[in-house]
XYZ file of C-alpha atoms in Angstrom:
436
model
C 1.559 27.598 40.160
C -0.176 24.839 40.448
C -0.545 24.216 36.688
C 3.097 23.594 36.517
C 2.953 21.510 39.564
C 0.695 19.243 37.547
C 2.625 18.726 34.430
C 5.922 17.941 36.565
C 4.203 14.847 38.758
C 2.313 14.253 35.249
C 6.011 14.252 33.181
C 7.324 12.029 36.453
C 4.621 9.511 36.412
C 5.045 9.323 32.270
C 8.923 8.171 32.768
C 8.293 6.240 35.566
C 5.599 4.444 33.485
C 8.564 4.055 30.653
C 11.529 3.351 32.654
C 8.782 -0.110 34.176
C 7.601 -0.948 30.615
C 12.029 -0.636 29.497
C 13.108 -2.933 32.116
C 10.106 -5.439 32.116
C 10.760 -5.960 28.375
C 14.813 -6.036 29.464
C 13.718 -8.599 31.653
C 11.585 -11.607 29.221
C 14.547 -11.180 26.285
C 17.846 -12.173 29.346
C 15.005 -14.587 30.722
C 14.744 -16.440 26.629
C 18.667 -16.188 26.074
C 19.740 -17.873 29.848
C 16.856 -20.465 28.656
C 18.266 -21.690 26.105
C 20.894 -24.312 24.915
C 22.387 -26.310 22.300
C 20.894 -27.486 19.528
C 21.474 -31.597 20.223
C 21.049 -31.783 16.423
C 24.039 -29.961 15.169
C 27.832 -29.537 16.431
C 28.937 -26.306 17.941
C 31.260 -25.353 15.242
C 27.904 -26.258 12.679
C 26.145 -23.646 14.877
C 28.966 -20.845 15.379
C 31.327 -21.250 12.623
C 34.761 -20.109 12.700
C 35.208 -20.976 16.914
C 38.741 -22.334 17.476
C 38.623 -26.280 17.962
C 38.012 -27.673 21.381
C 40.075 -30.835 20.776
C 43.599 -30.048 18.553
C 45.334 -31.969 16.664
C 47.730 -33.812 19.666
C 51.841 -33.227 19.177
C 53.989 -35.490 17.829
C 57.300 -35.889 17.206
C 59.426 -34.506 14.276
C 59.604 -36.849 11.133
C 62.191 -35.650 9.042
C 62.819 -35.979 5.036
C 65.548 -35.286 2.406
C 65.768 -35.311 -1.410
C 68.186 -33.763 -3.727
C 66.394 -32.433 -6.723
C 67.515 -32.542 -10.233
C 69.333 -28.616 -9.934
C 72.010 -29.678 -7.190
C 70.038 -28.086 -4.075
C 69.334 -30.921 -0.984
C 65.930 -30.102 0.567
C 65.462 -31.475 4.247
C 62.379 -30.827 5.963
C 60.292 -31.773 8.836
C 56.533 -31.519 9.895
C 55.692 -30.293 13.309
C 56.495 -27.657 14.026
C 53.950 -24.560 13.726
C 55.784 -21.898 11.988
C 57.836 -22.287 8.786
C 61.509 -21.055 8.203
C 63.230 -21.584 5.304
C 67.053 -21.361 5.436
C 69.297 -21.434 2.322
C 72.858 -22.417 3.378
C 75.965 -21.756 0.586
C 78.243 -24.275 2.020
C 81.032 -22.591 0.238
C 79.978 -18.431 1.153
C 82.224 -18.731 3.722
C 85.616 -16.820 4.212
C 87.843 -20.086 3.651
C 86.714 -19.785 0.119
C 88.275 -16.866 -0.320
C 90.588 -16.442 -2.739
C 93.804 -13.522 -1.856
C 92.164 -11.021 -4.188
C 88.503 -11.966 -2.881
C 89.299 -10.330 0.591
C 85.933 -9.107 2.860
C 84.249 -10.477 0.101
C 82.445 -13.200 1.956
C 81.058 -10.403 4.656
C 80.575 -7.937 1.988
C 78.286 -10.156 0.264
C 76.524 -11.553 3.488
C 75.254 -7.285 3.811
C 73.767 -7.496 0.120
C 71.388 -10.282 1.436
C 67.573 -9.137 0.255
C 69.578 -6.477 -1.799
C 68.026 -5.647 -5.424
C 67.805 -8.857 -7.428
C 66.593 -9.978 -10.362
C 64.961 -6.683 -11.336
C 63.158 -6.290 -7.897
C 64.423 -3.466 -6.154
C 65.469 -3.723 -2.133
C 62.023 -2.064 -0.675
C 59.658 -4.948 -2.952
C 62.273 -7.250 -1.724
C 61.530 -6.163 2.004
C 57.229 -5.297 1.158
C 56.872 -8.473 0.185
C 58.034 -10.373 3.141
C 56.734 -7.798 5.697
C 53.175 -8.271 4.103
C 53.579 -11.785 5.024
C 54.575 -11.109 8.020
C 57.245 -13.025 7.911
C 60.697 -12.436 9.460
C 64.222 -12.369 7.260
C 67.755 -13.399 8.571
C 71.421 -13.548 6.896
C 74.645 -14.408 8.385
C 77.975 -15.499 7.365
C 81.065 -17.563 9.035
C 84.942 -19.494 7.445
C 82.478 -22.029 6.308
C 79.480 -21.100 5.129
C 76.675 -18.416 4.082
C 73.206 -18.730 4.454
C 69.698 -16.357 3.837
C 65.962 -16.994 5.668
C 62.753 -16.292 6.428
C 61.280 -17.187 9.425
C 56.803 -17.158 8.205
C 53.509 -18.831 8.223
C 53.071 -22.257 6.459
C 50.635 -21.022 3.990
C 52.969 -17.984 3.149
C 56.166 -19.990 2.602
C 56.041 -21.604 -0.508
C 55.740 -18.026 -1.710
C 58.354 -16.383 -0.653
C 60.862 -18.882 -1.223
C 62.211 -17.675 -4.646
C 63.260 -14.525 -2.709
C 66.082 -16.257 -1.097
C 67.663 -17.573 -4.622
C 67.798 -14.461 -7.053
C 70.332 -13.050 -9.143
C 72.043 -9.699 -7.553
C 71.260 -6.453 -9.802
C 74.789 -5.335 -8.276
C 72.956 -1.814 -8.168
C 75.271 0.908 -7.463
C 73.558 1.841 -4.245
C 73.276 -1.770 -2.922
C 77.175 -2.161 -2.886
C 77.722 0.778 -2.121
C 75.649 0.456 1.001
C 76.817 -3.229 1.372
C 80.314 -2.237 1.009
C 79.294 0.524 4.009
C 78.349 -1.802 6.677
C 80.505 -4.373 6.127
C 83.436 -1.848 6.859
C 81.274 -0.932 9.668
C 80.935 -4.823 11.031
C 85.204 -4.970 10.791
C 86.785 -1.732 12.514
C 83.736 -3.197 15.248
C 84.796 -6.498 15.783
C 88.544 -4.662 15.369
C 87.821 -3.153 18.701
C 85.944 -6.191 20.470
C 88.824 -8.006 21.890
C 87.242 -11.818 21.761
C 86.705 -11.097 18.681
C 89.939 -10.500 17.732
C 91.235 -13.014 19.712
C 89.153 -15.369 17.924
C 90.281 -14.241 14.896
C 94.062 -14.555 16.442
C 93.918 -18.110 16.858
C 92.204 -19.301 14.148
C 95.746 -17.781 11.808
C 97.329 -19.293 15.064
C 96.175 -22.761 14.095
C 96.052 -22.754 10.230
C 98.409 -20.460 9.406
C 97.660 -16.819 8.844
C 97.910 -17.379 4.908
C 95.534 -20.261 4.703
C 91.853 -19.951 3.855
C 90.729 -20.764 7.588
C 93.152 -18.897 8.635
C 92.600 -15.580 7.063
C 90.116 -13.044 9.696
C 86.271 -13.043 8.531
C 85.877 -9.311 9.214
C 88.247 -7.852 6.488
C 87.707 -4.598 5.189
C 88.047 -3.242 1.649
C 86.149 -5.147 -0.425
C 85.503 -3.889 -4.108
C 82.711 -4.297 -6.298
C 84.783 -7.056 -8.684
C 85.576 -8.844 -5.398
C 81.976 -9.240 -5.019
C 80.825 -10.729 -8.268
C 84.151 -12.742 -8.557
C 83.136 -14.497 -4.725
C 79.448 -14.735 -5.645
C 79.447 -16.338 -8.652
C 81.866 -19.944 -7.913
C 79.815 -19.173 -3.776
C 75.870 -18.498 -4.123
C 74.644 -20.977 -7.057
C 72.068 -23.087 -5.925
C 73.718 -26.609 -6.814
C 75.145 -28.084 -3.626
C 73.680 -25.348 -1.416
C 71.340 -27.126 1.486
C 67.645 -25.448 1.965
C 66.359 -27.138 5.350
C 62.319 -25.588 6.062
C 60.096 -26.370 9.340
C 56.218 -27.118 9.093
C 55.785 -28.616 5.859
C 53.296 -31.646 5.777
C 54.361 -32.731 2.164
C 57.911 -33.152 2.253
C 56.765 -34.476 -1.502
C 54.326 -31.503 -3.048
C 56.949 -29.200 -1.313
C 60.143 -30.550 -3.358
C 58.082 -30.610 -6.637
C 57.290 -26.707 -6.123
C 60.316 -25.965 -5.036
C 61.189 -27.297 -8.476
C 59.260 -25.352 -10.441
C 59.971 -21.752 -8.110
C 63.495 -22.411 -8.243
C 64.142 -23.163 -12.198
C 65.318 -19.637 -12.649
C 67.861 -19.988 -9.501
C 71.768 -19.067 -10.231
C 73.797 -21.650 -10.731
C 77.219 -21.508 -9.109
C 80.106 -21.818 -11.456
C 82.181 -24.476 -11.658
C 85.805 -23.628 -9.433
C 88.133 -26.174 -8.733
C 88.219 -26.859 -4.678
C 90.392 -25.343 -2.577
C 92.995 -27.668 0.013
C 91.671 -27.799 3.139
C 93.797 -26.069 5.209
C 96.095 -28.571 7.474
C 96.137 -28.156 11.351
C 99.954 -26.504 12.320
C 99.444 -24.914 16.303
C 100.925 -21.832 16.805
C 100.521 -18.890 18.537
C 99.514 -15.279 17.750
C 100.395 -12.223 20.690
C 98.834 -8.795 20.397
C 100.068 -6.821 23.232
C 97.725 -4.613 24.667
C 98.305 -2.567 27.483
C 95.037 -1.041 28.511
C 93.480 -4.618 28.365
C 94.940 -5.542 32.557
C 93.292 -8.634 32.634
C 95.038 -10.413 29.488
C 92.488 -12.904 27.365
C 93.810 -15.805 26.575
C 92.941 -19.003 24.658
C 94.674 -22.585 24.127
C 93.072 -24.596 21.355
C 93.606 -27.934 20.003
C 93.159 -29.615 15.999
C 89.126 -31.147 17.352
C 87.194 -34.130 15.748
C 85.840 -34.690 12.544
C 82.100 -35.676 14.731
C 80.074 -32.891 15.510
C 78.483 -35.048 18.498
C 82.013 -35.595 19.648
C 82.678 -32.299 19.643
C 80.524 -31.034 21.753
C 81.464 -33.974 24.345
C 84.677 -33.001 25.080
C 83.595 -29.468 25.026
C 81.395 -30.479 28.124
C 84.395 -32.768 29.446
C 86.695 -29.418 29.540
C 83.388 -27.550 31.625
C 82.353 -30.025 33.760
C 86.062 -29.982 34.532
C 85.624 -26.037 35.260
C 87.306 -24.767 32.272
C 84.892 -22.178 30.293
C 85.214 -24.003 26.394
C 84.600 -24.264 23.185
C 84.328 -26.375 19.799
C 83.593 -25.246 16.780
C 85.826 -24.920 12.575
C 87.275 -27.584 13.765
C 89.124 -26.812 17.229
C 88.566 -27.815 20.223
C 89.585 -25.837 23.269
C 89.221 -23.254 26.304
C 90.065 -19.432 26.740
C 90.369 -17.299 30.311
C 92.898 -15.275 32.401
C 95.103 -18.034 33.716
C 97.156 -19.811 31.535
C 98.629 -22.334 34.821
C 94.807 -22.926 35.626
C 94.186 -23.906 32.027
C 96.882 -25.861 31.378
C 95.895 -27.736 34.931
C 92.194 -28.262 33.794
C 93.203 -29.454 29.777
C 95.596 -32.024 31.150
C 93.301 -33.199 33.758
C 92.010 -36.629 31.534
C 88.118 -37.482 32.367
C 86.786 -40.478 33.848
C 84.440 -42.081 33.371
C 82.284 -40.634 35.449
C 83.312 -37.315 34.006
C 82.083 -39.000 30.723
C 79.075 -40.276 30.908
C 78.104 -37.060 32.980
C 79.293 -35.285 29.249
C 77.322 -37.238 27.459
C 73.713 -36.587 28.740
C 74.155 -32.690 29.106
C 75.579 -32.276 24.803
C 72.692 -34.398 24.391
C 70.616 -32.394 26.125
C 71.622 -29.480 25.638
C 71.624 -29.988 21.963
C 68.030 -31.148 22.316
C 66.193 -28.188 24.253
C 68.515 -27.007 21.190
C 66.438 -27.436 18.625
C 64.034 -25.135 19.996
C 65.716 -22.814 21.667
C 64.940 -20.131 19.109
C 61.735 -21.716 17.348
C 61.993 -23.008 14.048
C 65.244 -21.456 13.122
C 67.338 -22.817 15.001
C 65.466 -26.550 14.360
C 66.325 -25.343 10.436
C 69.933 -24.524 11.625
C 70.675 -28.382 13.328
C 68.701 -30.143 9.986
C 71.469 -28.206 7.878
C 74.382 -28.990 9.783
C 73.523 -32.809 9.974
C 73.259 -32.473 6.564
C 76.008 -31.180 5.682
C 77.645 -33.224 7.893
C 76.119 -36.603 7.392
C 73.747 -36.381 5.044
C 70.605 -36.626 6.933
C 68.877 -36.085 9.955
C 67.685 -37.329 13.404
C 66.581 -35.436 16.190
C 66.352 -38.125 18.696
C 70.324 -37.458 19.441
C 70.765 -40.903 19.269
C 74.362 -40.352 17.841
C 74.704 -39.272 21.468
C 74.065 -42.649 22.828
C 75.617 -44.281 20.897
C 79.675 -42.886 21.768
C 81.155 -44.697 24.098
C 83.312 -44.277 27.372
C 86.006 -45.878 25.296
C 85.867 -44.023 22.425
C 85.467 -39.937 23.537
C 88.543 -41.453 25.797
C 90.456 -42.042 22.991
C 89.369 -38.425 20.682
C 90.903 -36.559 23.919
C 93.921 -38.239 24.114
C 94.170 -37.461 20.215
C 93.085 -34.035 20.521
C 96.119 -33.469 23.360
C 98.579 -35.529 21.250
C 97.708 -32.763 17.901
C 99.458 -29.696 19.333
C 98.567 -26.739 21.333
C 97.275 -23.306 19.387
C 97.661 -20.616 21.478
C 96.725 -16.401 21.346
C 96.168 -14.207 23.693
C 95.503 -10.039 23.430
C 96.562 -8.046 25.781
C 98.877 -7.067 28.652
C 101.317 -9.971 28.561
C 103.903 -9.148 30.180
C 102.633 -12.489 32.672
C 101.887 -14.485 29.835
C 103.505 -17.248 28.800
C 105.196 -17.830 25.656
C 104.005 -21.138 23.591
C 107.330 -23.347 23.425
C 106.727 -22.859 27.784
C 103.214 -23.546 27.100
C 103.448 -26.680 24.938
C 105.799 -28.811 26.788
C 102.907 -29.004 29.452
C 101.164 -31.017 26.902
C 103.475 -33.372 25.262
């Protein structure tokens, strides 16, 4: 028994000595590391390459530039955004530019965005976007349509040609686009607010006018898709907005080259603008106990003035709206809505409304990142030909001008649309007398 006991004791002593030796070495290494200082001869970036900058570039105000290329494309860009959103807006691709035989083509063509085109399959188009971390989007309405993406600035230029491709009309893509458009139209028909909006424009401009025909129309065909796209989805006359572009001139030069094969829209006589009529549309739905009613008027041509009028109505307690040439209110109580509309805003209300409209416009530039900024840039360029992010247009609007615009709005005649149980909703003729 003595032998094993001595062996265990020797093993314990050996293990203890080994642990002490390891601890001593670790202590000396730790001592050297804690005493080590940064070199006084080189910077931290030289000694440790790849570390983040300790003095980042200060923020700066956005500077916008606008250029029209030789192919007719208008390019607007700014240089302050940290991400790049590129949106290509086709101002003739809204439903108001459809002919009678092309009804529903604007909605269906929106559903064809990023489908097989220019010899590239849908999978390849989307794979290129996804591989570069880009988020794509597409939309359309009564007046225009757009396609775009948001990506890192260094990836944007490579992806721009994917926005202006020539559609291949692959039969499976057309089938899916038409099916998606029909689904959207069915969902819209079951939404009381969407139905109210469609009816409001029909009453305001006439149900068979370009602005009065509904946007959510099912039943488009391949031939209507092709004819509408050939005249509406051309690079000439379109507006490309891009954020986070440091060199506008170089960006435009690159666009000239990369979009050299982009489709050009066919020359078509411009449709006559829809005249504001001011009528009524009523859809009785007994199951909707609380009726949805909208009262609208012909709005000003200036989006700045329209935004101020909208805020004037909101301050007076109304649920107000402004867009596509109309300004108005919506709700269920026609009497209270009429009272709010006939109450002319005071100078104090106009001042508050102007500040609110300007603040919302400024905050709206960053509401959804650079995408909202690109949208605002496009809207201003289409309206004025330039872009200004300072809000000077709001500051230059006088109380007298707003008051005159409000009077002109009421004088244009009321449009009325209602959906729901209309047993207690007065007719247009009765409501119109309150604004005469």
